[in-house]
CSV table of C-alpha atoms and ligand atoms in Angstrom, one decimal:
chain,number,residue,atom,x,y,z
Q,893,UNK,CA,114.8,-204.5,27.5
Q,894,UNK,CA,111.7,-205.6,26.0
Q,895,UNK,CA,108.9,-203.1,25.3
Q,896,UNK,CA,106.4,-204.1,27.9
Q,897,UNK,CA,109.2,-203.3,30.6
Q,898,UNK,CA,110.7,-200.3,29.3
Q,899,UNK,CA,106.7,-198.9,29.9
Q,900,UNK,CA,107.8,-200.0,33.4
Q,901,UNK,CA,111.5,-199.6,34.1
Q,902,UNK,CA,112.8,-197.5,30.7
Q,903,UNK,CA,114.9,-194.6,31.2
Q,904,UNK,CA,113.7,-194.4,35.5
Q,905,UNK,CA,116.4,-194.9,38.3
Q,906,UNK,CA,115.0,-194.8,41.7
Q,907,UNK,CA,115.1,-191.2,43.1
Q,908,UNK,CA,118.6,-190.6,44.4
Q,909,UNK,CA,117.6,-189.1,47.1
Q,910,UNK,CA,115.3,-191.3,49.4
Q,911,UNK,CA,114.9,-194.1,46.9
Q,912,UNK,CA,111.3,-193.6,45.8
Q,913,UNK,CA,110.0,-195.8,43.2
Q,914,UNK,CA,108.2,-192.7,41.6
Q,915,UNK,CA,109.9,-189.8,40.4
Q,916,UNK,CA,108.8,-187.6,43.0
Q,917,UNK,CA,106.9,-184.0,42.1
Q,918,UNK,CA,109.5,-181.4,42.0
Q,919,UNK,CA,107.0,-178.8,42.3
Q,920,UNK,CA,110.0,-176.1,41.7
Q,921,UNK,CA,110.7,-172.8,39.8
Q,922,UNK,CA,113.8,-173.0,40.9
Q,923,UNK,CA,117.0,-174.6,42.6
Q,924,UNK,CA,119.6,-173.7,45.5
Q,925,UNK,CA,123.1,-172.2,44.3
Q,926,UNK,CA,125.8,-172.8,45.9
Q,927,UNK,CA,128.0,-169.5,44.5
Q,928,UNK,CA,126.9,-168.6,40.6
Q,929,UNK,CA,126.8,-171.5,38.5
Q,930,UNK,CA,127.2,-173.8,41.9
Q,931,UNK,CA,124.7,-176.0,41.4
Q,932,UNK,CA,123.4,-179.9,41.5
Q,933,UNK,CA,122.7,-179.8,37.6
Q,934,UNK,CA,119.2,-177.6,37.6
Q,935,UNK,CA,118.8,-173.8,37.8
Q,936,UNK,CA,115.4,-173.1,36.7
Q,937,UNK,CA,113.0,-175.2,35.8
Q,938,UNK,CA,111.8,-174.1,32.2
Q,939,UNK,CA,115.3,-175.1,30.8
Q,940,UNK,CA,115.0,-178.6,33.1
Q,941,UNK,CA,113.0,-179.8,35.7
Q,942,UNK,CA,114.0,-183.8,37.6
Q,943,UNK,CA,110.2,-184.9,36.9
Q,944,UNK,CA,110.3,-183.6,33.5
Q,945,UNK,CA,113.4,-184.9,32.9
Q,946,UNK,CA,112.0,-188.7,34.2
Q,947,UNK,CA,109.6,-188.5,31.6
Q,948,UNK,CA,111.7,-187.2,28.5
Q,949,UNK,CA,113.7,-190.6,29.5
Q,950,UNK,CA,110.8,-192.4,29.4
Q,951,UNK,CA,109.6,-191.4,26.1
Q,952,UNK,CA,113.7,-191.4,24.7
Q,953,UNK,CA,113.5,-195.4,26.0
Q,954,UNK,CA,110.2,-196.0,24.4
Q,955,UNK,CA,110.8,-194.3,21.3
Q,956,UNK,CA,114.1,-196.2,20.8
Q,957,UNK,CA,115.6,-192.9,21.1
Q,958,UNK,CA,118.7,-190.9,22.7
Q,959,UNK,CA,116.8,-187.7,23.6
Q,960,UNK,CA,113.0,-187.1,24.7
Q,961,UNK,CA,111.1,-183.1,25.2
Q,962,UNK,CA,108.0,-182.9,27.0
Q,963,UNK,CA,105.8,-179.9,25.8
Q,964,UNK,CA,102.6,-178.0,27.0
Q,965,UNK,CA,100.3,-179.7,24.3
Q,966,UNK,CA,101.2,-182.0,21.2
Q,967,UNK,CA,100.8,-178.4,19.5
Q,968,UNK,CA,103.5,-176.9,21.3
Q,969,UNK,CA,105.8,-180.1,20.4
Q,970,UNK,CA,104.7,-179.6,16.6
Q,971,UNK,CA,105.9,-175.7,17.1
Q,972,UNK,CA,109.3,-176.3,18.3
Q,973,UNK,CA,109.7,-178.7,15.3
Q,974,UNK,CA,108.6,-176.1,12.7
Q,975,UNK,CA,111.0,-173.3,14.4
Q,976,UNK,CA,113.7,-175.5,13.8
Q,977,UNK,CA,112.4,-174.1,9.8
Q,978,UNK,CA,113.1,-169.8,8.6
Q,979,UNK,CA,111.5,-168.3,6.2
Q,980,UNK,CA,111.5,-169.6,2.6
Q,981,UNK,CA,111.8,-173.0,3.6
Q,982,UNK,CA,108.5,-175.7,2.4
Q,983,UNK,CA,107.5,-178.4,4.3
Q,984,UNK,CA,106.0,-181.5,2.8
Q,985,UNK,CA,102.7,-183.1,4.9
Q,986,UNK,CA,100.3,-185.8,4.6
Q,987,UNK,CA,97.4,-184.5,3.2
Q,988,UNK,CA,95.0,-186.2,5.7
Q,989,UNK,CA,96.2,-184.8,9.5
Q,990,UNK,CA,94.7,-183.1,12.6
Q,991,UNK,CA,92.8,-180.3,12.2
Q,992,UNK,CA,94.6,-178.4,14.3
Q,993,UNK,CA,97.8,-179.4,12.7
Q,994,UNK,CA,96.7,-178.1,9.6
Q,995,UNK,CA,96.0,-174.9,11.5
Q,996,UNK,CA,99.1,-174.2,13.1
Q,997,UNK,CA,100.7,-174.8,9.4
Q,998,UNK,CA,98.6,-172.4,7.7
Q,999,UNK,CA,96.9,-170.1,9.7
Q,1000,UNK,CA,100.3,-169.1,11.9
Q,1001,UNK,CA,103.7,-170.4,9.8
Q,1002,UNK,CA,102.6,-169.8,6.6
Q,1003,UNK,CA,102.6,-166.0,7.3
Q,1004,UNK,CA,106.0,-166.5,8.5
Q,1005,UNK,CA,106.9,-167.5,5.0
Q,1006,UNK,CA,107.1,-171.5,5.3
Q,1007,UNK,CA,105.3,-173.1,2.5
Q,1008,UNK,CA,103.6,-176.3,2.9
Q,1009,UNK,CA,102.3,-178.8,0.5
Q,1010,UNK,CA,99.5,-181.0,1.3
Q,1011,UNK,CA,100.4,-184.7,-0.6
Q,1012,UNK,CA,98.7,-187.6,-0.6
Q,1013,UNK,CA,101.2,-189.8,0.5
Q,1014,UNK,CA,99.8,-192.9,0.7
Q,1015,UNK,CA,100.9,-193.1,-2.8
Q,1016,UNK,CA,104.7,-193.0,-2.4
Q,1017,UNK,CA,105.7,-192.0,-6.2
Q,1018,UNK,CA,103.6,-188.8,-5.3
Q,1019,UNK,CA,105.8,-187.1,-3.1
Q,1020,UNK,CA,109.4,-186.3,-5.2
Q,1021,UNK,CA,107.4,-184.0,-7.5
Q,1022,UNK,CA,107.0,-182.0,-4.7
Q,1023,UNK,CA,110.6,-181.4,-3.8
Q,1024,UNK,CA,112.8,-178.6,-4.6
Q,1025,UNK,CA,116.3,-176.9,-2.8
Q,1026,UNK,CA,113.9,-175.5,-0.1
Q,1027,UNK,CA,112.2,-178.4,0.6
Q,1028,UNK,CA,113.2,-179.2,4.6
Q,1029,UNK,CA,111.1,-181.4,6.0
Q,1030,UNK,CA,108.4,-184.1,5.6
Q,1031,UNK,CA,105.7,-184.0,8.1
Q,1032,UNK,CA,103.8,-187.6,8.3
Q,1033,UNK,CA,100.9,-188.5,10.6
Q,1034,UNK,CA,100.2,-192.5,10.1
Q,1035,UNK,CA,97.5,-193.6,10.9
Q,1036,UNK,CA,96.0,-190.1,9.8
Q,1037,UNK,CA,93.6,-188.5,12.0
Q,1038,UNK,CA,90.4,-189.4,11.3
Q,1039,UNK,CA,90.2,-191.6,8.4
Q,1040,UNK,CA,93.2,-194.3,9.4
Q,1041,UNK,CA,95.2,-194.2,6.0
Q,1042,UNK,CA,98.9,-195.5,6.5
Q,1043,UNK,CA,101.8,-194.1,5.1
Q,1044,UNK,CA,105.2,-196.6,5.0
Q,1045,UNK,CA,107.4,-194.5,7.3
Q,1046,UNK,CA,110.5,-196.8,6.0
Q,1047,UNK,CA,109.5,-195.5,2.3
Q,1048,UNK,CA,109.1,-192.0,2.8
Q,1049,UNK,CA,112.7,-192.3,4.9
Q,1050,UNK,CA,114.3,-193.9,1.7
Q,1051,UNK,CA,113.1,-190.5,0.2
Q,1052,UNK,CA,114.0,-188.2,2.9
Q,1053,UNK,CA,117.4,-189.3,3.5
Q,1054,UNK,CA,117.8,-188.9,-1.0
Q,1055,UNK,CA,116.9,-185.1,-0.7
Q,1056,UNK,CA,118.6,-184.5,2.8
Q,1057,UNK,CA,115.1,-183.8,4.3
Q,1058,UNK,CA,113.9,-184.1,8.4
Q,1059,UNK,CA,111.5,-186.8,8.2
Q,1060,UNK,CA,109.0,-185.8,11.5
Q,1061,UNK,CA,106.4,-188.7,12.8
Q,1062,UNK,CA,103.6,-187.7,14.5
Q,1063,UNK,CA,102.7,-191.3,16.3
Q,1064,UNK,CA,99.9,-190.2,18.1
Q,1065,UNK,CA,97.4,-192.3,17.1
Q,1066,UNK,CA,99.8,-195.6,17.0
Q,1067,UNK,CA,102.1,-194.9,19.6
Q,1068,UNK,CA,105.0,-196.7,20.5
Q,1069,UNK,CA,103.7,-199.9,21.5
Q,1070,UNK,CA,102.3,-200.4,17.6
Q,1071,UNK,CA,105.2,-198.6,15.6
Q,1072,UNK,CA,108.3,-197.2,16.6
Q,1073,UNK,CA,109.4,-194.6,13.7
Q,1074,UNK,CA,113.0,-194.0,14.4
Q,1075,UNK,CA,113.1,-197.6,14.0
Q,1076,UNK,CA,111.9,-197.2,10.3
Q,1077,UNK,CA,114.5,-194.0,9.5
Q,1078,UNK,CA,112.3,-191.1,11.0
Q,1079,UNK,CA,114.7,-188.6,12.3
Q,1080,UNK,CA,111.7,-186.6,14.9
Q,1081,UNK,CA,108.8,-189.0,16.3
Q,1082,UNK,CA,106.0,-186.5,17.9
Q,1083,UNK,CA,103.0,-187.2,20.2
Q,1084,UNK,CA,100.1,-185.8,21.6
Q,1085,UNK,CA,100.5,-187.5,24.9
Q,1086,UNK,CA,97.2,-186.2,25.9
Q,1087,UNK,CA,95.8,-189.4,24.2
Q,1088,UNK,CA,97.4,-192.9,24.3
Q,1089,UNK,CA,100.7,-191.8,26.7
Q,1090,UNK,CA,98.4,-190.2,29.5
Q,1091,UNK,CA,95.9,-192.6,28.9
Q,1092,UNK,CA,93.5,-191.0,31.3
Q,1093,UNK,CA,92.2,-188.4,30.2
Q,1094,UNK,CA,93.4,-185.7,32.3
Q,1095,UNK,CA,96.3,-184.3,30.9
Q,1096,UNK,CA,97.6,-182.1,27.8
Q,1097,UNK,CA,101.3,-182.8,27.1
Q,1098,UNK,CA,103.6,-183.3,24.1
Q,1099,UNK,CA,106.4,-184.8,23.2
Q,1100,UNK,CA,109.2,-185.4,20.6
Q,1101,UNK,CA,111.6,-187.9,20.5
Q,1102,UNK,CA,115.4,-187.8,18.5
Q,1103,UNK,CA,118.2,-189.9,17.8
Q,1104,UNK,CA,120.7,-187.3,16.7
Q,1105,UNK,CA,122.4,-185.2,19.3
Q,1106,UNK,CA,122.7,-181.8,16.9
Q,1107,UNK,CA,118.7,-182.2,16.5
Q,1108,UNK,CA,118.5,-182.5,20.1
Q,1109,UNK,CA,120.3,-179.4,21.0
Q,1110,UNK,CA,118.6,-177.7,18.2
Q,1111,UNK,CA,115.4,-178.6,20.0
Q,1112,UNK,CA,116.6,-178.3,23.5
Q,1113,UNK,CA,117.5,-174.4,22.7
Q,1114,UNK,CA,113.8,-174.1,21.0
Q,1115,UNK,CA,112.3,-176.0,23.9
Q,1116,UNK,CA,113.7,-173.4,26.7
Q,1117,UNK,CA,113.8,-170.2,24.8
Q,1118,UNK,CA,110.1,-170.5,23.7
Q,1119,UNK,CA,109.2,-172.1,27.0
Q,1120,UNK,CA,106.3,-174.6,26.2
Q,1121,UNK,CA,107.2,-176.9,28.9
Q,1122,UNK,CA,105.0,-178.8,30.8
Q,1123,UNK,CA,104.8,-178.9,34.8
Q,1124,UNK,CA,106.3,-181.5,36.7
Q,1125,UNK,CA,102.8,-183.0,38.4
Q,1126,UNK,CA,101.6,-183.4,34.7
Q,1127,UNK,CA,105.2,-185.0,33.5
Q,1128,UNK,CA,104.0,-187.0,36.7
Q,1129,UNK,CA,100.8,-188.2,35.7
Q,1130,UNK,CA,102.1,-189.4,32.5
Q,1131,UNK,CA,104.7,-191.6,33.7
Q,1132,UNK,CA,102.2,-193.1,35.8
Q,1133,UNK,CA,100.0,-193.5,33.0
Q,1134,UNK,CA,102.7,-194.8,30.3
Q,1135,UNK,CA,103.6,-197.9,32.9
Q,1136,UNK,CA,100.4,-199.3,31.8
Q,1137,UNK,CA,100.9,-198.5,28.1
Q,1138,UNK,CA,101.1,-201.8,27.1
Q,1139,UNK,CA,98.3,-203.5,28.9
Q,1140,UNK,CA,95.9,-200.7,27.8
Q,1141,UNK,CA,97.0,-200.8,24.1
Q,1142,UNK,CA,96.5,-204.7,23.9
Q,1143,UNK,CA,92.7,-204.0,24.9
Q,1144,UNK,CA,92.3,-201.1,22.9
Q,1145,UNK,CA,93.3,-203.4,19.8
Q,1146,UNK,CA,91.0,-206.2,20.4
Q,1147,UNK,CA,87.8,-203.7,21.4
Q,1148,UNK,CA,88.8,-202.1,18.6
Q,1149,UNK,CA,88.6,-204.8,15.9
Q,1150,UNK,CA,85.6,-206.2,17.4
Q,1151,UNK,CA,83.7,-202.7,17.2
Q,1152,UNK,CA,85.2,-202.2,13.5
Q,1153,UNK,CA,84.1,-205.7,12.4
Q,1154,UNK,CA,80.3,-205.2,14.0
Q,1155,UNK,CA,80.0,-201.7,11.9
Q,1156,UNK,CA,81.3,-203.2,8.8
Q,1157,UNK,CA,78.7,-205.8,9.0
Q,1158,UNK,CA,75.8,-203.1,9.7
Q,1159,UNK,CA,72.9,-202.7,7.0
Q,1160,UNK,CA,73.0,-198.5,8.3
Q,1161,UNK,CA,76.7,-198.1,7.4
Q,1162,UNK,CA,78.2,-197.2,4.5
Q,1163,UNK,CA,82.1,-197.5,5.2
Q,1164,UNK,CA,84.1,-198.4,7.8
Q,1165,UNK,CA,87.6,-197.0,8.6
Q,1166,UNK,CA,90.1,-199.4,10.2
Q,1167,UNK,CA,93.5,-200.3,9.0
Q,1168,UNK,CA,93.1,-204.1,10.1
Q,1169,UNK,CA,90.4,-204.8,7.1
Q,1170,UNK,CA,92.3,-206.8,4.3
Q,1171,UNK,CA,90.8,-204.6,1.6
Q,1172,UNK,CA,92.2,-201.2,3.7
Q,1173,UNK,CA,94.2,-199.8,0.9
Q,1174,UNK,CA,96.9,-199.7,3.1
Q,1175,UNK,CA,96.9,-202.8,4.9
Q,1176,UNK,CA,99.8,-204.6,3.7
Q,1177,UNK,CA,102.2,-200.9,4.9
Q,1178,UNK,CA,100.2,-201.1,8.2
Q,1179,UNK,CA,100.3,-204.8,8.8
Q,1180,UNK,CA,104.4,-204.7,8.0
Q,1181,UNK,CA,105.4,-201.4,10.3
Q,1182,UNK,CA,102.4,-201.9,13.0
Q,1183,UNK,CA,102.2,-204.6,15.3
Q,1184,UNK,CA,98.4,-204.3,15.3
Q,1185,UNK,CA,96.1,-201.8,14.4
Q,1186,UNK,CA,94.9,-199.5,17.3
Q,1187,UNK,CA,91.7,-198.5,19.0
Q,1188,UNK,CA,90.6,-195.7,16.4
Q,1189,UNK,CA,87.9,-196.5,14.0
Q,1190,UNK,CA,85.9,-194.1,11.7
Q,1191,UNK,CA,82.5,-195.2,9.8
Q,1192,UNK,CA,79.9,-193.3,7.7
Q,1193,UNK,CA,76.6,-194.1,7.5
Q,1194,UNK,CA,74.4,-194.5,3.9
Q,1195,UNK,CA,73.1,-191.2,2.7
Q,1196,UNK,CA,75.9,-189.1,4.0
Q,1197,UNK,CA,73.2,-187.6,6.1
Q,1198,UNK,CA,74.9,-184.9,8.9
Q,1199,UNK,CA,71.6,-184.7,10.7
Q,1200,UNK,CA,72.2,-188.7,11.0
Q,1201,UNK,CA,75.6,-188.8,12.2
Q,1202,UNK,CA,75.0,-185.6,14.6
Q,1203,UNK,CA,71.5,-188.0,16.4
Q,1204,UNK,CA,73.9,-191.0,16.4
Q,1205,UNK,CA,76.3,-189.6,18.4
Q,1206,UNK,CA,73.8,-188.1,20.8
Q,1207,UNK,CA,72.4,-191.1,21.5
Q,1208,UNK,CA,75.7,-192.9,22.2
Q,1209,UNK,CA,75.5,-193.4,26.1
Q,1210,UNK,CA,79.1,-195.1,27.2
Q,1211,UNK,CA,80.8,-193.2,24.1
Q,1212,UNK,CA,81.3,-190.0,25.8
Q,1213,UNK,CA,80.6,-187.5,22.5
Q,1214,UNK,CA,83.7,-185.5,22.9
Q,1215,UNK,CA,86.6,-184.4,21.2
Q,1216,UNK,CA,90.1,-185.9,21.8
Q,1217,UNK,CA,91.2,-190.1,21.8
Q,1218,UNK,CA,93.3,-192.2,23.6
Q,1219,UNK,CA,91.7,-192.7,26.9
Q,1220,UNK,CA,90.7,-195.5,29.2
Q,1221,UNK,CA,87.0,-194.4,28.3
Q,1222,UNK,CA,85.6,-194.4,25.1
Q,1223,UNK,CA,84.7,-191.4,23.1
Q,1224,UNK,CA,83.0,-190.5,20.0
Q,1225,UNK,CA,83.4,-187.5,17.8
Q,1226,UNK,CA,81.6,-186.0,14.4
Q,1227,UNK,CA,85.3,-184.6,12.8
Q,1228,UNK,CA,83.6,-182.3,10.2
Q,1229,UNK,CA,82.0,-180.6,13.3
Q,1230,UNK,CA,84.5,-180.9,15.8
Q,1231,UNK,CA,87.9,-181.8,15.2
Q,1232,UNK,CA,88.7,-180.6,12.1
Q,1233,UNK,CA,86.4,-177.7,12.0
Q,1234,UNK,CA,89.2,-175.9,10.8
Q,1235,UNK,CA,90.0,-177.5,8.2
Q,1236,UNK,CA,87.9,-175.3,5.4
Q,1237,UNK,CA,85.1,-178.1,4.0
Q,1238,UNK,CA,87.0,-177.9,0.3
Q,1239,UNK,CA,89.7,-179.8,1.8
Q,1240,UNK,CA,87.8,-182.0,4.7
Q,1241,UNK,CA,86.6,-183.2,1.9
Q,1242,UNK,CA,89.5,-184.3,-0.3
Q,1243,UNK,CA,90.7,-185.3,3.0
Q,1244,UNK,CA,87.4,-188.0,3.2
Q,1245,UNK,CA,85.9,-186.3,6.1
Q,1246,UNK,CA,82.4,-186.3,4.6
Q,1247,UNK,CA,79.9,-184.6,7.0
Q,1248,UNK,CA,78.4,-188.3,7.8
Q,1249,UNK,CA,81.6,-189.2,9.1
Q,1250,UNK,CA,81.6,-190.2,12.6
Q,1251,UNK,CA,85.0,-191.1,14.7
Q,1252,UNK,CA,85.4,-194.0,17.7
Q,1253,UNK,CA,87.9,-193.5,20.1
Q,1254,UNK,CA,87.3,-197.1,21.6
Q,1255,UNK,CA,88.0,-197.6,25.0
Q,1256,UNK,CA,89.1,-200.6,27.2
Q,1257,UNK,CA,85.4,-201.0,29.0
Q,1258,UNK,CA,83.6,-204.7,28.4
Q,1259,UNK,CA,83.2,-205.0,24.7
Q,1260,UNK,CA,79.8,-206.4,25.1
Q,1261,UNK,CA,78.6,-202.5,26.4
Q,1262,UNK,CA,80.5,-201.3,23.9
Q,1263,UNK,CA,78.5,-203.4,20.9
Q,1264,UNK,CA,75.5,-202.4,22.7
Q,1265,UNK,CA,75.7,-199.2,23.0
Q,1266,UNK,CA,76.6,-198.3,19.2
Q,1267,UNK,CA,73.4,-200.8,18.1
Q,1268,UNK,CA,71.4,-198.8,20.1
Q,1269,UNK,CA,72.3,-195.8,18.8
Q,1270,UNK,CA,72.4,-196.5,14.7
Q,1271,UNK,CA,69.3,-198.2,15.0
E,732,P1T,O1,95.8,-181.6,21.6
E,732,P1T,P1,97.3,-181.6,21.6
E,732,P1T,O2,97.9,-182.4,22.7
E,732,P1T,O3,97.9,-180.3,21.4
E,732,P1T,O4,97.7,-182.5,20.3
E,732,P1T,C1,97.4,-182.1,19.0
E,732,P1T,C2,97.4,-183.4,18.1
E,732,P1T,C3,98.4,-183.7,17.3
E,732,P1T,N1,98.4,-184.8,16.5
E,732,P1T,C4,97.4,-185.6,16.5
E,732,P1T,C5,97.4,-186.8,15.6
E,732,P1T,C6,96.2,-185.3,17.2
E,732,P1T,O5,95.2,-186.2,17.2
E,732,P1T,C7,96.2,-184.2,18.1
E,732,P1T,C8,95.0,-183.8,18.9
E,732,P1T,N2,93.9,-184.4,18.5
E,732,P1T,C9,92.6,-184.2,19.1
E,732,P1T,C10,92.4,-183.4,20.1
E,732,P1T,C11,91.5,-185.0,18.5
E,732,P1T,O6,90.4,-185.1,19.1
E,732,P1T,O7,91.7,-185.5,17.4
């Protein structure tokens, strides 16, 4: 099945029980028993729930994958992958990530004695320094959240599968209609699906996606005993919003070059962000594992003025200033202020995130609006 159907078709049967198209809501706790143990394959529905279940196939088919978990938030998704770590173990990540990635690693797991080190991994050859006998698992983001570096997912496997290391993917910002990890060698691919998978803007879910049974169970057990499920009218909502995953993405693409290539040509701004640009130090990774290059764009403006960036995003009137990405609607956001206020200004600014930095969710409205809006607002 090609992509653009499995959006439709992959991993959904018709309901077995009156033939709906939809998966219906199985707005359940719980489920009949026969005598103890008697029952039609559910029992309570933190350990599995049909709706869920509808969308963890979904994901599994879009991923390439055997196995899909839907989670409260991306965050939660990111959790059950670091429990699968105990004490003593180091994790490898991209040095550029999501704030709140960054948080979870050190503010909560660190004091649980994981150790994490932050590489720079768009440079390949930087990352075996960094493993020892403890080392577990490399966590990449690509594109990184907010300044669009690529890593090569197929390199970094090469490495992984050397050392005997998990290679996780968080494919939030790509998603599977622009790179498909697992494909490349990535044992976990991760999402936010409250961005590109929802689409809409109205719901917080995660997910990961296996190929390996073992991992699966591993992350199953994690999954049901911590219990950061999602409900079933939000595993609806993102089924719904996935069957136009394709048709959505191919917009978000082209608005998304066409806003990039207006900034770059700007007198006001500095640097522009985008992964499509032939002189993106990354381009040639991005153009070989991505089938395009996304809706996300990052610019700064001259000066690196925060007072600037902070009235240019005020101004904005169909960029919604706003934190999050991925939806129908397009949003703008200052990261040093917003998203990765967590991220101690040290390292936001090893990262790039300089305080004029100003992040574009780009949307799938008329483009002309779009161009409009952002001229009126830098000049
Ligand atoms: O918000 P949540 O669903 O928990 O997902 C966390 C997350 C994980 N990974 C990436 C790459 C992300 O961008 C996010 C969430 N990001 C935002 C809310 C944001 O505005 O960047």
């Amino acid at each position: 099945m090609k992509f653009n159907t499995k959006t439709i078709h992959g991993g959904q049967e018709p309901d077995i029980a009156y033939g709906a198209v939809m998966p219906p809501i199985y707005q359940t706790t719980t489920y009949a028993q026969s005598t103890p143990g008697g029952h039609k394959g559910y029992e309570y529905s933190r350990g599995a729930n049909p709706t869920r279940n509808a969308l963890e196939s979904a994901f599994a088919s879009l991923e390439n994958g055997n196995y899909g978990l839907a989670f409260g938030s991306g965050l939660a998704a990111i959790d059950a992958v670091l429990k699968l770590l105990k004490p003593g173990d180091e994790v490898l990540s991209t040095n550029e990530l999501y704030g709140g990635s960054y948080r979870l690693f050190t503010s909560i797991y660190k004091k649980f004695g994981i150790k994490f080190h932050f590489v720079n991994m768009q440079d390949i050859g930087n990352i075996e320094a960094y493993i020892n006998e403890n080392t577990k698992l490399l966590w990449v983001e690509t594109p990184t959240n907010p300044m669009m570096s690529i890593i090569d997912i197929k390199a970094c496997s090469v490495i992984a599968k050397k050392h005997n290391l998990l290679l996780a993917v968080d494919n939030t910002f790509a998603t599977p209609y622009l790179q498909q990890p697992l494909s490349l060698g990535a044992d976990i691919v991760m999402h936010s699906a409250t961005k590109y998978l929802g689409g809409h803007s109205d719901v917080v879910m995660g997910g990961l996606i296996v190929k390996d049974k073992k991992l699966a169970d591993s992350l199953y057990f994690i999954q049901n005993s911590s219990g950061a499920i999602c409900g079933p009218h939000d595993s609806f909502l993102v089924l719904r919003g996935i069957k136009t995953l394709h048709v959505r993405m191919q917009r978000h693409c082209e608005n998304g070059k066409a806003v990039a290539e207006y900034l770059a040509n700007h007198p006001k701004i500095e640097k522009v962000y985008w992964p499509g640009f032939e002189d993106h130090p990354n381009h040639l990774v991005a153009k070989l594992q991505m089938k395009d290059f996304g809706g996300m764009v990052s610019f700064s403006t001259k000066g690196n003025n925060y007072e600037e960036a902070i009235k240019i995003v005020e101004k904005l009137k169909i960029f919604t200033l706003a934190e999050s990405l991925g939806g129908v609607e397009s949003l703008a956001g200052h990261p040093a202020s917003m998203t990765h206020v967590s991220v101690p200004k040290e390292e936001r600014e090893k990262m790039g995130i300089l305080d004029s930095l100003i992040r574009l969710s780009v949307g799938i409205e008329d483009i002309s609006d779009l161009i409009a809006d952002l001229k009126q607002a830098i000049n």
